[in-house]
PDB file of C-alpha atoms in Angstrom:
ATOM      1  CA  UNK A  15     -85.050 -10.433   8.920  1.00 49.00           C
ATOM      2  CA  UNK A  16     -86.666 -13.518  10.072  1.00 60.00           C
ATOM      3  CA  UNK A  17     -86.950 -15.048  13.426  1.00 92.00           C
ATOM      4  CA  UNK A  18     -89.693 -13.227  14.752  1.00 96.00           C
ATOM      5  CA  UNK A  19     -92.413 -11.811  13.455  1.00 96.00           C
ATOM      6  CA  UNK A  20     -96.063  -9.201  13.520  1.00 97.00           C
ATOM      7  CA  UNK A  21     -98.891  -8.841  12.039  1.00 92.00           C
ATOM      8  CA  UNK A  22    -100.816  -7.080  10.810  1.00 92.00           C
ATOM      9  CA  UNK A  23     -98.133  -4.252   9.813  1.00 93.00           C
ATOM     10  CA  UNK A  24    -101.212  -1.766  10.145  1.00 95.00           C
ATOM     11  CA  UNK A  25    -104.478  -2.244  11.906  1.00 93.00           C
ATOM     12  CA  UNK A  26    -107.355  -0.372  12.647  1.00 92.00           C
ATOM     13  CA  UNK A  27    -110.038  -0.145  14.704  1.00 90.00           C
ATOM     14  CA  UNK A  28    -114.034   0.546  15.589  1.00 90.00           C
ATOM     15  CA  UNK A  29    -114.167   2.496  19.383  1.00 88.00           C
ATOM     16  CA  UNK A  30    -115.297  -0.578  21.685  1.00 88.00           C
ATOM     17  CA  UNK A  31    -113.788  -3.239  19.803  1.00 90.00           C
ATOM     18  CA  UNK A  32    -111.201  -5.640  20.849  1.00 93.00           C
ATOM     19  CA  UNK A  33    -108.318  -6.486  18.777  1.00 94.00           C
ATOM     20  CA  UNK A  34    -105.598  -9.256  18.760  1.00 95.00           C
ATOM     21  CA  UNK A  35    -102.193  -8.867  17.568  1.00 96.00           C
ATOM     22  CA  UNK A  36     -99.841 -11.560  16.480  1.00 97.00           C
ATOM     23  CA  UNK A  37     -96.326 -11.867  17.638  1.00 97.00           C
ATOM     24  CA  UNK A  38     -94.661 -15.149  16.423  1.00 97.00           C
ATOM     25  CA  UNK A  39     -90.894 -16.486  16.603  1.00 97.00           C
ATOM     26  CA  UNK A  40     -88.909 -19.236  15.307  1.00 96.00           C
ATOM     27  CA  UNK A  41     -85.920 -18.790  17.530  1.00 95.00           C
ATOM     28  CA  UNK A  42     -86.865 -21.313  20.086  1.00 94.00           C
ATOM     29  CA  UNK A  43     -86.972 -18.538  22.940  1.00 94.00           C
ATOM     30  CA  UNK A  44     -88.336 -18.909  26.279  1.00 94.00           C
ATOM     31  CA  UNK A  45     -88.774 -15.215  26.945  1.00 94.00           C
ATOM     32  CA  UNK A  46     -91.373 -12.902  24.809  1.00 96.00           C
ATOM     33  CA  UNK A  47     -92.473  -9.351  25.708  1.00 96.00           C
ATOM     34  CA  UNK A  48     -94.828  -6.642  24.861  1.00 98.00           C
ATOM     35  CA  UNK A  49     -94.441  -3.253  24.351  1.00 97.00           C
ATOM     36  CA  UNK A  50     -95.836   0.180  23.429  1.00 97.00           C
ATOM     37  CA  UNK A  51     -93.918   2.843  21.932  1.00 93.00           C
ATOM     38  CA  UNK A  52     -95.491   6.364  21.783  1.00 91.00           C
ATOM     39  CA  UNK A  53     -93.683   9.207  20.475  1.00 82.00           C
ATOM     40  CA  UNK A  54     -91.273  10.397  22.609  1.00 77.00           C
ATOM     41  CA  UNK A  55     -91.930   8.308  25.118  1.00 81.00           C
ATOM     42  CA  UNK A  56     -89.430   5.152  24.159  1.00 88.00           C
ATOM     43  CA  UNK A  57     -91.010   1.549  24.554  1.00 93.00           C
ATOM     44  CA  UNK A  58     -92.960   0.925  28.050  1.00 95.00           C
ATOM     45  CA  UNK A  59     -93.731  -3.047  28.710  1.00 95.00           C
ATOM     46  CA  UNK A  60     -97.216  -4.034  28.829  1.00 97.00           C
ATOM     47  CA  UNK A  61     -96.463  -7.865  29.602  1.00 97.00           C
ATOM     48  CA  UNK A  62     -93.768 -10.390  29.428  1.00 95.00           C
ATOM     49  CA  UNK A  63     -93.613 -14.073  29.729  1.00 95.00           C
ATOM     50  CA  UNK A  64     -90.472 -16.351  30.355  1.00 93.00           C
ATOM     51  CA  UNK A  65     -92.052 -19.437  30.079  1.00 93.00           C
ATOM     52  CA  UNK A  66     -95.508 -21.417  28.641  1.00 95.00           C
ATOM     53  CA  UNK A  67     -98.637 -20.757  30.031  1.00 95.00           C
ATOM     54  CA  UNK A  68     -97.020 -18.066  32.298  1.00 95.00           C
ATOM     55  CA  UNK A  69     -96.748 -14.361  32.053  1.00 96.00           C
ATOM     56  CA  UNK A  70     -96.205 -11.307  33.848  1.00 95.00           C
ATOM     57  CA  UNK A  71     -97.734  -7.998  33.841  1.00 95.00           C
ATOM     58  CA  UNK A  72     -95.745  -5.002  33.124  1.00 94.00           C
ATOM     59  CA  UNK A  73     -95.646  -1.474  33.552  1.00 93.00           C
ATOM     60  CA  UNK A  74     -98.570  -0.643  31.651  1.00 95.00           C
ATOM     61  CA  UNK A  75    -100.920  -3.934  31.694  1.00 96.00           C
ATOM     62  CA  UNK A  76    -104.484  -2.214  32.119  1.00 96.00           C
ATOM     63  CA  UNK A  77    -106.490  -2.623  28.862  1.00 95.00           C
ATOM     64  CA  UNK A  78    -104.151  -5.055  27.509  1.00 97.00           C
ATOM     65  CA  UNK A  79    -104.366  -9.181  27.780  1.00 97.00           C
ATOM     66  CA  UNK A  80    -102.167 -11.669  26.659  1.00 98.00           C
ATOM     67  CA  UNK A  81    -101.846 -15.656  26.701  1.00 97.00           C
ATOM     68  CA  UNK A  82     -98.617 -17.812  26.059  1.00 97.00           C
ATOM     69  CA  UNK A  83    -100.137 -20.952  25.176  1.00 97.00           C
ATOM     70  CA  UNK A  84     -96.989 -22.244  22.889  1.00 96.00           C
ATOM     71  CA  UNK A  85     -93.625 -21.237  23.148  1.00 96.00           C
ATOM     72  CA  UNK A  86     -93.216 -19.505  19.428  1.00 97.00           C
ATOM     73  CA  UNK A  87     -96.713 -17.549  19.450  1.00 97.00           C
ATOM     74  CA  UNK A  88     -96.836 -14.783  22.644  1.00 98.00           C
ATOM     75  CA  UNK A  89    -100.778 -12.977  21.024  1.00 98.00           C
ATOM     76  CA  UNK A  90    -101.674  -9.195  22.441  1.00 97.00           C
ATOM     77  CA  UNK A  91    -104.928  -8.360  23.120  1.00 97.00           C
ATOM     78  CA  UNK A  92    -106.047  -4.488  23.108  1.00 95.00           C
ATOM     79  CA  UNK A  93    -109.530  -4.776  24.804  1.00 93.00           C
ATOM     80  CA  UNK A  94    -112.059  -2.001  25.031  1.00 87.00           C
ATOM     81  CA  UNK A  95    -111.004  -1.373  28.315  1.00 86.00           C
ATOM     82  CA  UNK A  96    -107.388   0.349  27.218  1.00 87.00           C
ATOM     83  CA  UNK A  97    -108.428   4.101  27.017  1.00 87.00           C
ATOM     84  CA  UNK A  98    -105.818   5.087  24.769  1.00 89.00           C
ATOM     85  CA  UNK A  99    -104.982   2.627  22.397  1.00 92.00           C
ATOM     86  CA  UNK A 100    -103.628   4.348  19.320  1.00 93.00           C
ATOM     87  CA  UNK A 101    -100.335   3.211  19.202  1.00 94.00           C
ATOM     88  CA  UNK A 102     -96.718   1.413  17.766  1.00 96.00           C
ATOM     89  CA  UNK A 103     -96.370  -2.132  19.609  1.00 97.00           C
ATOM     90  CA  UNK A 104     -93.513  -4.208  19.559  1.00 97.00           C
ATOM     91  CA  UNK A 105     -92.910  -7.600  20.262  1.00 97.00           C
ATOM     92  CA  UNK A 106     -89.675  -9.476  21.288  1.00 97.00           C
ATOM     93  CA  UNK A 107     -88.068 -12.646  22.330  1.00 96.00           C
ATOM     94  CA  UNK A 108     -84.824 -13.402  24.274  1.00 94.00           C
ATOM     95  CA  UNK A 109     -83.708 -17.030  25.327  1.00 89.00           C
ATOM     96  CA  UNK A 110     -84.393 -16.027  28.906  1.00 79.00           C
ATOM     97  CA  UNK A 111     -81.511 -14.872  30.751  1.00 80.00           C
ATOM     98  CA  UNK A 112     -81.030 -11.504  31.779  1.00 79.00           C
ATOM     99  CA  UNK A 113     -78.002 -10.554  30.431  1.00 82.00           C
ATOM    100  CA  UNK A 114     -79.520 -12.169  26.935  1.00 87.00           C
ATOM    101  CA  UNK A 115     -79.785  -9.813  23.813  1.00 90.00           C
ATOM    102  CA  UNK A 116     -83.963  -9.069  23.109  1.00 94.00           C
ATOM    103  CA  UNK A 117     -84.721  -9.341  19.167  1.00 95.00           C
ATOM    104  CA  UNK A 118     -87.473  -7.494  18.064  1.00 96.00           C
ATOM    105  CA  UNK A 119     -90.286  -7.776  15.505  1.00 96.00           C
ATOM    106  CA  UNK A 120     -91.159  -4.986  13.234  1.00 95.00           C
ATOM    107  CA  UNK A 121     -94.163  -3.663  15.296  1.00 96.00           C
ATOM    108  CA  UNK A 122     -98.024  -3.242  14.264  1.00 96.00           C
ATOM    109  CA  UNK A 123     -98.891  -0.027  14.078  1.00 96.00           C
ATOM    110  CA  UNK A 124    -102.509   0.064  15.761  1.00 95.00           C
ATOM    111  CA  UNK A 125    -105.183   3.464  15.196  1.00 94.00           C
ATOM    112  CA  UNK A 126    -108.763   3.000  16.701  1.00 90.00           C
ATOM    113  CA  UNK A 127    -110.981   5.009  14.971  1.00 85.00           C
TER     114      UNK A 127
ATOM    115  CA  UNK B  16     -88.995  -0.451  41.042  1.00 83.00           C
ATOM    116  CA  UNK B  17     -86.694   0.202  38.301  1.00 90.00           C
ATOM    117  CA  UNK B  18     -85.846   2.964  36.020  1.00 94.00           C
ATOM    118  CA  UNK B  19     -84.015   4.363  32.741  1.00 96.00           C
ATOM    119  CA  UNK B  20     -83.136   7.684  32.310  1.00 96.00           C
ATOM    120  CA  UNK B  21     -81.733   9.089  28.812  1.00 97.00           C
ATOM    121  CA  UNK B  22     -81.590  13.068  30.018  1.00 96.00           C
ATOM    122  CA  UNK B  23     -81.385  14.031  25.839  1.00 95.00           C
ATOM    123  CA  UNK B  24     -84.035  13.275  23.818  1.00 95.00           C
ATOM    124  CA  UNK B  25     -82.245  15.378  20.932  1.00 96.00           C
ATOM    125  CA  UNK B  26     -78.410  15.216  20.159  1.00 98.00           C
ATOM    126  CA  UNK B  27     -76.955  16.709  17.347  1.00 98.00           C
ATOM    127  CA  UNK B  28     -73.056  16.659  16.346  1.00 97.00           C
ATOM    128  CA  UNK B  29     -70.759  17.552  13.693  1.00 97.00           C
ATOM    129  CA  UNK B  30     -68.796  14.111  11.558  1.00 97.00           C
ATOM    130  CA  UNK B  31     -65.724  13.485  13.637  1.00 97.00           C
ATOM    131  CA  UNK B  32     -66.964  14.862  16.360  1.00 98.00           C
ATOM    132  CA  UNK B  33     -67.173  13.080  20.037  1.00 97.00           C
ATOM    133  CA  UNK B  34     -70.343  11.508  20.851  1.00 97.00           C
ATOM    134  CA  UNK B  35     -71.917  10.725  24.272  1.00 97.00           C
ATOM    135  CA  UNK B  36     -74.969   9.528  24.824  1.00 98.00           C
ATOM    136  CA  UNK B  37     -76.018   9.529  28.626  1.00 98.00           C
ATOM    137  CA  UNK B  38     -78.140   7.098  30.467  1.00 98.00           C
ATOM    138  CA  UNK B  39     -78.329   6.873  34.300  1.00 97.00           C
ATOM    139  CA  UNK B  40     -80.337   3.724  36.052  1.00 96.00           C
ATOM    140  CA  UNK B  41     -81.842   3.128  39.289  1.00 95.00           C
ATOM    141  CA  UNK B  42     -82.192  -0.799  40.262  1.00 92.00           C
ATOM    142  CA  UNK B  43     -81.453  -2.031  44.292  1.00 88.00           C
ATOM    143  CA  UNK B  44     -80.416  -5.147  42.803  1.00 86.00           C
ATOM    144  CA  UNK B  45     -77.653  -6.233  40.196  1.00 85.00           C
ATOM    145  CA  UNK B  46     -78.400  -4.675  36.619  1.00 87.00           C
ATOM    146  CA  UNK B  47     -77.842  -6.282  33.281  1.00 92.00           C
ATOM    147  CA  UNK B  48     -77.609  -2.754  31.182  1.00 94.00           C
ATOM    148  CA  UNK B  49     -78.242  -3.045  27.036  1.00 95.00           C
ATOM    149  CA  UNK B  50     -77.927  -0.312  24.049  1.00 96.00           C
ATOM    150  CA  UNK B  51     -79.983  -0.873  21.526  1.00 96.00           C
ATOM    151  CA  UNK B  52     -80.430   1.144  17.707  1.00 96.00           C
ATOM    152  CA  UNK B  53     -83.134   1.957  15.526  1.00 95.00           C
ATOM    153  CA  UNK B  54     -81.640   3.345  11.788  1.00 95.00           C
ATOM    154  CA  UNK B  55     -84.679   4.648   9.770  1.00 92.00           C
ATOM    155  CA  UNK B  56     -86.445   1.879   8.104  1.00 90.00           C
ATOM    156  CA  UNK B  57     -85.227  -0.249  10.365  1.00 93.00           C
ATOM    157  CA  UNK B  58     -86.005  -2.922  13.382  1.00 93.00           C
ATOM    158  CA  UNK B  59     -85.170  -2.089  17.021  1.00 95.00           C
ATOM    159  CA  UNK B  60     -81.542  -4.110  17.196  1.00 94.00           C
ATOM    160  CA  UNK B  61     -78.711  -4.420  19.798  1.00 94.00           C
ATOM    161  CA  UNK B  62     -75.990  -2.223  19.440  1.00 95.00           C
ATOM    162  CA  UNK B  63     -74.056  -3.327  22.703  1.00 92.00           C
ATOM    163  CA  UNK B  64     -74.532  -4.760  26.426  1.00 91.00           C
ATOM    164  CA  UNK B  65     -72.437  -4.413  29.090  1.00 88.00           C
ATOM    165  CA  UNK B  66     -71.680  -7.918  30.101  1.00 81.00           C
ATOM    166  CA  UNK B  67     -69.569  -8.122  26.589  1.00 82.00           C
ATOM    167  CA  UNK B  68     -67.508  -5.368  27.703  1.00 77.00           C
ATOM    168  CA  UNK B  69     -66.702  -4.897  24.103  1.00 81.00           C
ATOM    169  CA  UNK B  70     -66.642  -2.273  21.259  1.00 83.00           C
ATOM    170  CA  UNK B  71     -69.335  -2.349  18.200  1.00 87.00           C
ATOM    171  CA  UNK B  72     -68.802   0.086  15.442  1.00 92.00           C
ATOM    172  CA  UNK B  73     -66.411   2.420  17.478  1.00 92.00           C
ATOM    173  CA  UNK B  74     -69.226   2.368  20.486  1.00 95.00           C
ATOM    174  CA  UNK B  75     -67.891   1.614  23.770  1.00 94.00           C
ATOM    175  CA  UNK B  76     -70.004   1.878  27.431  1.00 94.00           C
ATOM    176  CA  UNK B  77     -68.641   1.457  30.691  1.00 88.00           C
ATOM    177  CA  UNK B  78     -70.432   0.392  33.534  1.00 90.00           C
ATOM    178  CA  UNK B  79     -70.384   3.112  36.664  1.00 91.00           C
ATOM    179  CA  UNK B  80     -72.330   1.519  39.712  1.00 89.00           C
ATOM    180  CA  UNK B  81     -71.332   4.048  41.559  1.00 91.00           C
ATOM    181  CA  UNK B  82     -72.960   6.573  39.319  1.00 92.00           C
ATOM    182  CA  UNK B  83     -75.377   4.531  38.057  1.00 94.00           C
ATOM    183  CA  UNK B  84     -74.445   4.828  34.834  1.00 95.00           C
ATOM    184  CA  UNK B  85     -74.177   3.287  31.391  1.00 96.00           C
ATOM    185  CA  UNK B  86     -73.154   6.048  28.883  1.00 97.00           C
ATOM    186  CA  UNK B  87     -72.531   5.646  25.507  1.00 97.00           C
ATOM    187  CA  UNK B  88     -69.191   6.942  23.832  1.00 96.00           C
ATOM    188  CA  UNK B  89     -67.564   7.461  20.310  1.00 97.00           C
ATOM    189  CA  UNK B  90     -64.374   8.965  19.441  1.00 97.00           C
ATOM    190  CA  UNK B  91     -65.321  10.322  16.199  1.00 97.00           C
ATOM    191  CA  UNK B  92     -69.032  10.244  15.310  1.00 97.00           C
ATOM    192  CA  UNK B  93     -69.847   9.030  11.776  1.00 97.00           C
ATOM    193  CA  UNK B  94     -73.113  10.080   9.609  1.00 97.00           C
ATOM    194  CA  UNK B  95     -74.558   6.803   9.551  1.00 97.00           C
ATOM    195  CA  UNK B  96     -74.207   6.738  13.490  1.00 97.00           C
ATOM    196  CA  UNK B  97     -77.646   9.310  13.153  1.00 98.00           C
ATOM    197  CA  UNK B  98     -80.491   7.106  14.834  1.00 97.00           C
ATOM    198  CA  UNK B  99     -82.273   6.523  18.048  1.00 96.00           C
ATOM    199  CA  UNK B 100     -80.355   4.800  20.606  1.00 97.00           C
ATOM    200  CA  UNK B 101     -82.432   3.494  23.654  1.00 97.00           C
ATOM    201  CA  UNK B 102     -80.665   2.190  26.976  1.00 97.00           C
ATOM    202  CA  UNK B 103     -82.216  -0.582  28.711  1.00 96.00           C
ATOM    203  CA  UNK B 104     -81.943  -2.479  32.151  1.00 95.00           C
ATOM    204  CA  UNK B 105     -82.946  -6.233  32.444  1.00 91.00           C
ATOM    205  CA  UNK B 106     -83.228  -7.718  36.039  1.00 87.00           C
ATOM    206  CA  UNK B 107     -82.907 -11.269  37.242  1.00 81.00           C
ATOM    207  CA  UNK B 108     -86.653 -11.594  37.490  1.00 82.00           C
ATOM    208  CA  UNK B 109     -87.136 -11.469  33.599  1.00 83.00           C
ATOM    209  CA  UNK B 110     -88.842  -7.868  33.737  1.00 89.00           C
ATOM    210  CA  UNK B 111     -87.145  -5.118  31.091  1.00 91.00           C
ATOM    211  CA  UNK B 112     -87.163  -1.392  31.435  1.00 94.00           C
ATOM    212  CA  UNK B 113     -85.781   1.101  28.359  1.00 95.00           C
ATOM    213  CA  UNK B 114     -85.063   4.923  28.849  1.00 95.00           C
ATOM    214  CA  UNK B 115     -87.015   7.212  26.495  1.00 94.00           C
ATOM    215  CA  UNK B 116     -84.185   7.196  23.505  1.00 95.00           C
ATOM    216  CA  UNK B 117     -81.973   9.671  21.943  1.00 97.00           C
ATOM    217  CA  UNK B 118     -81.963  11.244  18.906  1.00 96.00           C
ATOM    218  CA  UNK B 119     -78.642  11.158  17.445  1.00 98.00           C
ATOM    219  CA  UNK B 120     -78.253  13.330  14.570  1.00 98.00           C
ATOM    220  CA  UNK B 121     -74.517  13.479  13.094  1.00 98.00           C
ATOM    221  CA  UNK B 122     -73.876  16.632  10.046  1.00 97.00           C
ATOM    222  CA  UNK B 123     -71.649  16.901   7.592  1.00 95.00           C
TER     223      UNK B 123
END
């Protein structure tokens, strides 16, 4: 199951803190994305990027930041500002096209404490 | 603005049973429409798009612009067919949108 990958698996966090997840993939895609996935609620994009040093906010952006400095490493971070950030989040890549297949990492499950 | 709709969050059928899985769209431009899989345990995978206009493990989805819709058929629903299936819409801009997912749950 390589290709593209998260960590931490689990992470955890202080009330006010910010915290940075990793998303990395060695499938030479342009295209990476960000999402959230609440219970019943499917996966809602937070930002995407189809190219280095661009990006795009998505549905849900507030509280979130992101930065696509090289092509293989697309980082989240969950600032203080995000009021509920208790949450599944799932990274993926596609080449770029639109009618391309999105692969998917196997998430970091985030809890603020 | 786009958006996904999977009307069942819950589906439950008997083995050998017919399977549909709805999912209805709304996009003013040209859609690029996915369906993706999630066994337990498992990563978030493709299961088919409709550009491939082909048939993956007895799945088939047609394209209805006119009904704006993408649903998901099987002749004869197998046990390990139980998992959530999400439908998702790409546009040309880059930007994806997924439904809320169905529950598919196939008994003995």
């Amino acid at each position: 199951d390589g290709g593209i990958t998260q960590s931490p698996k689990y992470l955890f966090r202080k009330e006010g803190q910010n915290v940075t997840l990793s998303c990395e993939q060695n499938l030479n895609h342009d295209a990476m994305y960000w999402y959230r996935q609440d219970p019943g609620q499917g996966l809602r994009l937070i930002y995407y990027s189809q190219i280095v040093n661009d990006f795009q906010k998505g549905d849900i952006a507030e509280g979130y930041s992101v930065s696509r400095e090289k092509k293989e490493s697309f980082p989240l971070t969950v600032t203080s500002a995000q009021k509920n950030p208790t949450a599944f989040y799932l990274c993926a890549s596609t080449s770029g096209f639109s009618t391309d297949t999105q692969y998917f990492g196997p998430g970091t499950r985030l809890t603020v404490l | 603005a786009q958006r996904v709709t999977q009307p069942e969050k819950l589906l439950s059928v008997f083995k050998g049973a017919p399977v549909e899985l709805k999912c209805n769209y709304s996009y003013s431009g040209s859609p690029e429409l996915f369906w993706y899989v999630q066994y337990s345990r498992q990563r978030l995978q493709l299961l088919l798009r409709h550009i491939s206009r082909e048939s993956i493990k007895g799945f088939t989805a047609d394209l209805n612009k006119g009904e704006t819709s993408f649903h998901l058929k099987k002749p004869f629903a197998q046990e390990e067919d139980s998992a959530m299936y999400y439908c998702a819409l790409n546009t040309n801009a880059g930007k994806s949108t997924f439904g809320d997912g169905t529950t598919l749950t196939v008994k003995p």
